[in-house]
CSV table of C-alpha atoms in Angstrom, one decimal:
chain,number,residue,atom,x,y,z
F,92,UNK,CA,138.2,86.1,100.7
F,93,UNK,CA,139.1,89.5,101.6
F,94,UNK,CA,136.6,92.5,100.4
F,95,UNK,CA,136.4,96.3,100.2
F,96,UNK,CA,132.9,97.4,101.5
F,97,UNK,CA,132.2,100.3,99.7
F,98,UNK,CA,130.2,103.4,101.9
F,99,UNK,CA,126.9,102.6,99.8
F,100,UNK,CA,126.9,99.2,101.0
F,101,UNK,CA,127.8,99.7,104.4
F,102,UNK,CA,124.7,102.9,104.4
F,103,UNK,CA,122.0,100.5,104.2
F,104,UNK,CA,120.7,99.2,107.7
F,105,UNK,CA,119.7,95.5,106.4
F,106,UNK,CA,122.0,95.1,103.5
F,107,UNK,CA,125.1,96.4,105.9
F,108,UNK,CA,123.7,93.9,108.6
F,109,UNK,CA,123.8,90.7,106.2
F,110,UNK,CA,127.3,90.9,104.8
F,111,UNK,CA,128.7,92.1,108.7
F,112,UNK,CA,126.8,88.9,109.9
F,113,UNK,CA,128.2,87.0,106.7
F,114,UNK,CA,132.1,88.7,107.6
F,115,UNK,CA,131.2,87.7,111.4
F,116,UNK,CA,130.6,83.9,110.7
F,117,UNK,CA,133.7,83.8,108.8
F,118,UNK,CA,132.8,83.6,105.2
F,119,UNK,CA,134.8,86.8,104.5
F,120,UNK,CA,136.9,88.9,105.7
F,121,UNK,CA,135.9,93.0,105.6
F,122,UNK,CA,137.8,96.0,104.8
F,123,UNK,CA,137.3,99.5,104.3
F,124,UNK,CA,139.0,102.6,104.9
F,125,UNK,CA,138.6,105.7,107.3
F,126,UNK,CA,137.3,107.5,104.2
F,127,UNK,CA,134.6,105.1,103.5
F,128,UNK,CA,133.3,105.1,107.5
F,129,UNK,CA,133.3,108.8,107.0
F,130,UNK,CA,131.8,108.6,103.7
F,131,UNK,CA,128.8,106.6,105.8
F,132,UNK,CA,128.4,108.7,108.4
F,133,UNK,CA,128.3,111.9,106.4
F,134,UNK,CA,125.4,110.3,104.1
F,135,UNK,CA,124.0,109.9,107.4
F,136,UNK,CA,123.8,114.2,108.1
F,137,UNK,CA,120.2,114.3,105.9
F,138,UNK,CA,118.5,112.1,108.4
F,139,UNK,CA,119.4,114.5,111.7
F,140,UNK,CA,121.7,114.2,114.1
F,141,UNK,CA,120.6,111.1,116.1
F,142,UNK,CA,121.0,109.2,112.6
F,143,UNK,CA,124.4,110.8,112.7
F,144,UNK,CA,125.0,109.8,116.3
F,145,UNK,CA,123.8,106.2,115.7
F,146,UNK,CA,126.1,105.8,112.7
F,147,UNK,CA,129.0,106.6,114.2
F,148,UNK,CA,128.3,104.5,117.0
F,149,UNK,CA,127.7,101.3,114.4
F,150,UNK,CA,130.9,102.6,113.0
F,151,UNK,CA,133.1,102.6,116.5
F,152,UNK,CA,131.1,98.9,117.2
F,153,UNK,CA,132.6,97.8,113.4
F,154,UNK,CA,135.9,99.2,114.1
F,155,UNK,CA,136.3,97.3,117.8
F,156,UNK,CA,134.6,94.0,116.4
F,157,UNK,CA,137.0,94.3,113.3
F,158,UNK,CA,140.0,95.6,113.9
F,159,UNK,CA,142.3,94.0,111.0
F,160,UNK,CA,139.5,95.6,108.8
F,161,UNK,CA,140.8,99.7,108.5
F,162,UNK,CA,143.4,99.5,105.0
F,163,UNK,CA,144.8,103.3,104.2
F,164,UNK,CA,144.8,104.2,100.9
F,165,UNK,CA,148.5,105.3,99.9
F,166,UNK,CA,147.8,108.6,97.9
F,167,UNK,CA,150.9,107.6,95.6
F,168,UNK,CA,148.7,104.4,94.4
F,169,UNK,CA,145.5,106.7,94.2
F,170,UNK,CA,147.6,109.4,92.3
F,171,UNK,CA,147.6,106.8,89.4
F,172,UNK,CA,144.6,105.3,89.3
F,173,UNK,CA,142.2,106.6,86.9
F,174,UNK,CA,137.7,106.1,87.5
F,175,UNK,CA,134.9,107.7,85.9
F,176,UNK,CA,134.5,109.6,88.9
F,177,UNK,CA,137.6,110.9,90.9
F,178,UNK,CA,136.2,110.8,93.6
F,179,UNK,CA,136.0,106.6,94.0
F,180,UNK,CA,139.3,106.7,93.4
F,181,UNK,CA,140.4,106.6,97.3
F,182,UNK,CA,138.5,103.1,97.6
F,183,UNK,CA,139.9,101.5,94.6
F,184,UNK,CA,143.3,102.7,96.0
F,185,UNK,CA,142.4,101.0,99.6
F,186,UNK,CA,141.4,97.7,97.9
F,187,UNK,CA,144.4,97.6,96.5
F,188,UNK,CA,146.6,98.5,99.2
F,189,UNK,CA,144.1,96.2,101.4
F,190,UNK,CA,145.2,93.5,98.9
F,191,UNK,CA,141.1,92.9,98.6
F,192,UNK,CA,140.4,90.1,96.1
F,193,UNK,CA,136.7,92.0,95.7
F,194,UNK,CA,135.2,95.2,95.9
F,195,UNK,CA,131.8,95.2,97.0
F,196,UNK,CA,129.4,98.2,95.8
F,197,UNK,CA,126.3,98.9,94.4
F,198,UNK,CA,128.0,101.4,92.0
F,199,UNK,CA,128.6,99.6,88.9
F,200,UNK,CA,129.5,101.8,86.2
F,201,UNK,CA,132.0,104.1,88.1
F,202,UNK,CA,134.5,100.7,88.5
F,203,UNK,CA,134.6,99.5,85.2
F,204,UNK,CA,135.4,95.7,85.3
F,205,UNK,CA,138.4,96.2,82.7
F,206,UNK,CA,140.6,98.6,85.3
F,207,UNK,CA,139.5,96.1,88.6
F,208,UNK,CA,141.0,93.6,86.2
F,209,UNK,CA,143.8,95.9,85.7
F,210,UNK,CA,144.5,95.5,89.4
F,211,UNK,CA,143.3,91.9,90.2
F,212,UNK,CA,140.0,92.9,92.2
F,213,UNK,CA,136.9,91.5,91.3
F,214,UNK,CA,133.5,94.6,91.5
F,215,UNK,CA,131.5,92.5,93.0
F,216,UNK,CA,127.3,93.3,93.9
F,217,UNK,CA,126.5,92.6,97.2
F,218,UNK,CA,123.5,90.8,96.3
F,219,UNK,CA,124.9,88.4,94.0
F,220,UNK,CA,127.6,87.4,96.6
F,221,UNK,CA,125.6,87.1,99.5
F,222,UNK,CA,123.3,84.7,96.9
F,223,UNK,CA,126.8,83.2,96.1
F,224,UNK,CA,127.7,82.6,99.6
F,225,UNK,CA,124.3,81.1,100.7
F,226,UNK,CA,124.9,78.6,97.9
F,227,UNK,CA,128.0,77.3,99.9
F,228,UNK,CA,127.1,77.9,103.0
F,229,UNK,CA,122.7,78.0,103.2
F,230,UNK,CA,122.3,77.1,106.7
F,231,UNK,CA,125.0,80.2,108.2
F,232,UNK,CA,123.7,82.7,105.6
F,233,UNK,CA,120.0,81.6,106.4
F,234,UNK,CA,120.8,82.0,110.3
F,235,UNK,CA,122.5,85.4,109.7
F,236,UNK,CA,119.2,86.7,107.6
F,237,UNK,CA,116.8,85.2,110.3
F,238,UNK,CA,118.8,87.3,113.2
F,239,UNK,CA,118.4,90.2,110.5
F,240,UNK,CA,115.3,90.2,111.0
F,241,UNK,CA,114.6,89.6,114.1
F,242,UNK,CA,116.5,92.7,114.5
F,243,UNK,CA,114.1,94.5,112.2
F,244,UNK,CA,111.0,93.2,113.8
F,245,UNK,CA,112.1,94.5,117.3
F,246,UNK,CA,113.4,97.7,116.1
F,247,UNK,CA,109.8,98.2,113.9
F,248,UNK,CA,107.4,96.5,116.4
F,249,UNK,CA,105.9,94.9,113.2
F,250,UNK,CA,106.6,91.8,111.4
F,251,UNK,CA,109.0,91.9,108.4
F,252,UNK,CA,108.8,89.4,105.6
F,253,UNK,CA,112.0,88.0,105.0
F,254,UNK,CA,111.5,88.3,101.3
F,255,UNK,CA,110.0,91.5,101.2
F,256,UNK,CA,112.8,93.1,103.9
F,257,UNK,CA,115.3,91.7,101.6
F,258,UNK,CA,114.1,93.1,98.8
F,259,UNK,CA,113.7,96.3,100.1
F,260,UNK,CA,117.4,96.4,101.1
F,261,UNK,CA,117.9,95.8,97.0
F,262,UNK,CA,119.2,91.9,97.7
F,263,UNK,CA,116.4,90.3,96.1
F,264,UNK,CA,118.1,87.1,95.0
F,265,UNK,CA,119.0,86.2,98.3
F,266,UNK,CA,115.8,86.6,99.3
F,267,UNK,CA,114.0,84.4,96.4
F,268,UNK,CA,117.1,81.6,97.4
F,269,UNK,CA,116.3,82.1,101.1
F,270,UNK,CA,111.8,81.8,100.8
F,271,UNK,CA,111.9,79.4,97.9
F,272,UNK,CA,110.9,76.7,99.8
F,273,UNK,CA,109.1,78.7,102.6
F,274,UNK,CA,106.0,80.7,103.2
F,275,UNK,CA,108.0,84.0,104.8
């Protein structure tokens, strides 16, 4: 399954960390554009520079690790496309040109289902495919969230609740499908 990662997905420490882990085992395969890693690292300019630094260090590490990844947007496909907001145009254009089967974003109403159709993509939120994906695969997606936060718990010195870390990063059905059983 190839998907777009849109910037507001990628922005997001944990959420960002789940489908990369997710895209690294296998169960998809990533894309984005130059204009969405910049779009990332410019969201990242609020925070300071060392924010900024670290960003565009994550984003040289997802570039090596994934190299088939980086899809230009041809500007005479994003000349004719047609959003809410102009300015998502440019990833609509790279999933297409990408030949992504989904977009994955968070922003809902600025890629209307009717004009993905129009194209063949599936908008797709990244909690409901990670949920999806644990459903066919629960032991890699479990392994992937466990290293998550791991990560987190060095990184924070404190422990982080796999349910409540996951909910935080707004993927709250994974983490219900993840601690259903469990007491974490």
């Amino acid at each position: 399954m190839r998907v777009l990662i849109d910037a507001c997905v990628l922005y997001p420490t944990v959420m960002r960390e789940v489908v990369i882990g997710v895209a690294q085992e296998g169960l998809l395969q990533p894309l984005w554009s130059e204009r969405i890693l910049e779009e990332w690292a410019r969201a990242t300019v609020k925070l300071g520079p060392v924010d900024t630094a670290f960003a565009r260090g994550e984003i040289a590490t997802l570039k090596a690790r994934f190299p088939a990844a980086m899809v230009g947007a041809d500007p005479a496909v994003e000349a004719q496309l047609y959003l809410p907001d102009p300015d998502d145009t440019h990833v609509l254009a790279a999933a297409i040109t990408g030949q992504a089967d989904s977009l994955l974003t968070l922003n809902t109403k600025d890629f209307p289902s009717n004009i993905m159709a129009q194209h063949g993509i599936i908008r797709r939120d990244p909690d409901g495919l990670l949920r999806e994906l644990f459903a066919e695969a629960p032991d890699v997606v479990r392994a992937v969230a466990d290293r998550v936060r791991a990560e987190a718990e060095r990184l924070s010195g404190q422990p982080q609740p796999m349910r409540s870390l996951l909910k935080k990063a707004r993927l709250p059905r994974l983490a219900k499908a993840l601690t259903v059983d469990l007491d974490i």
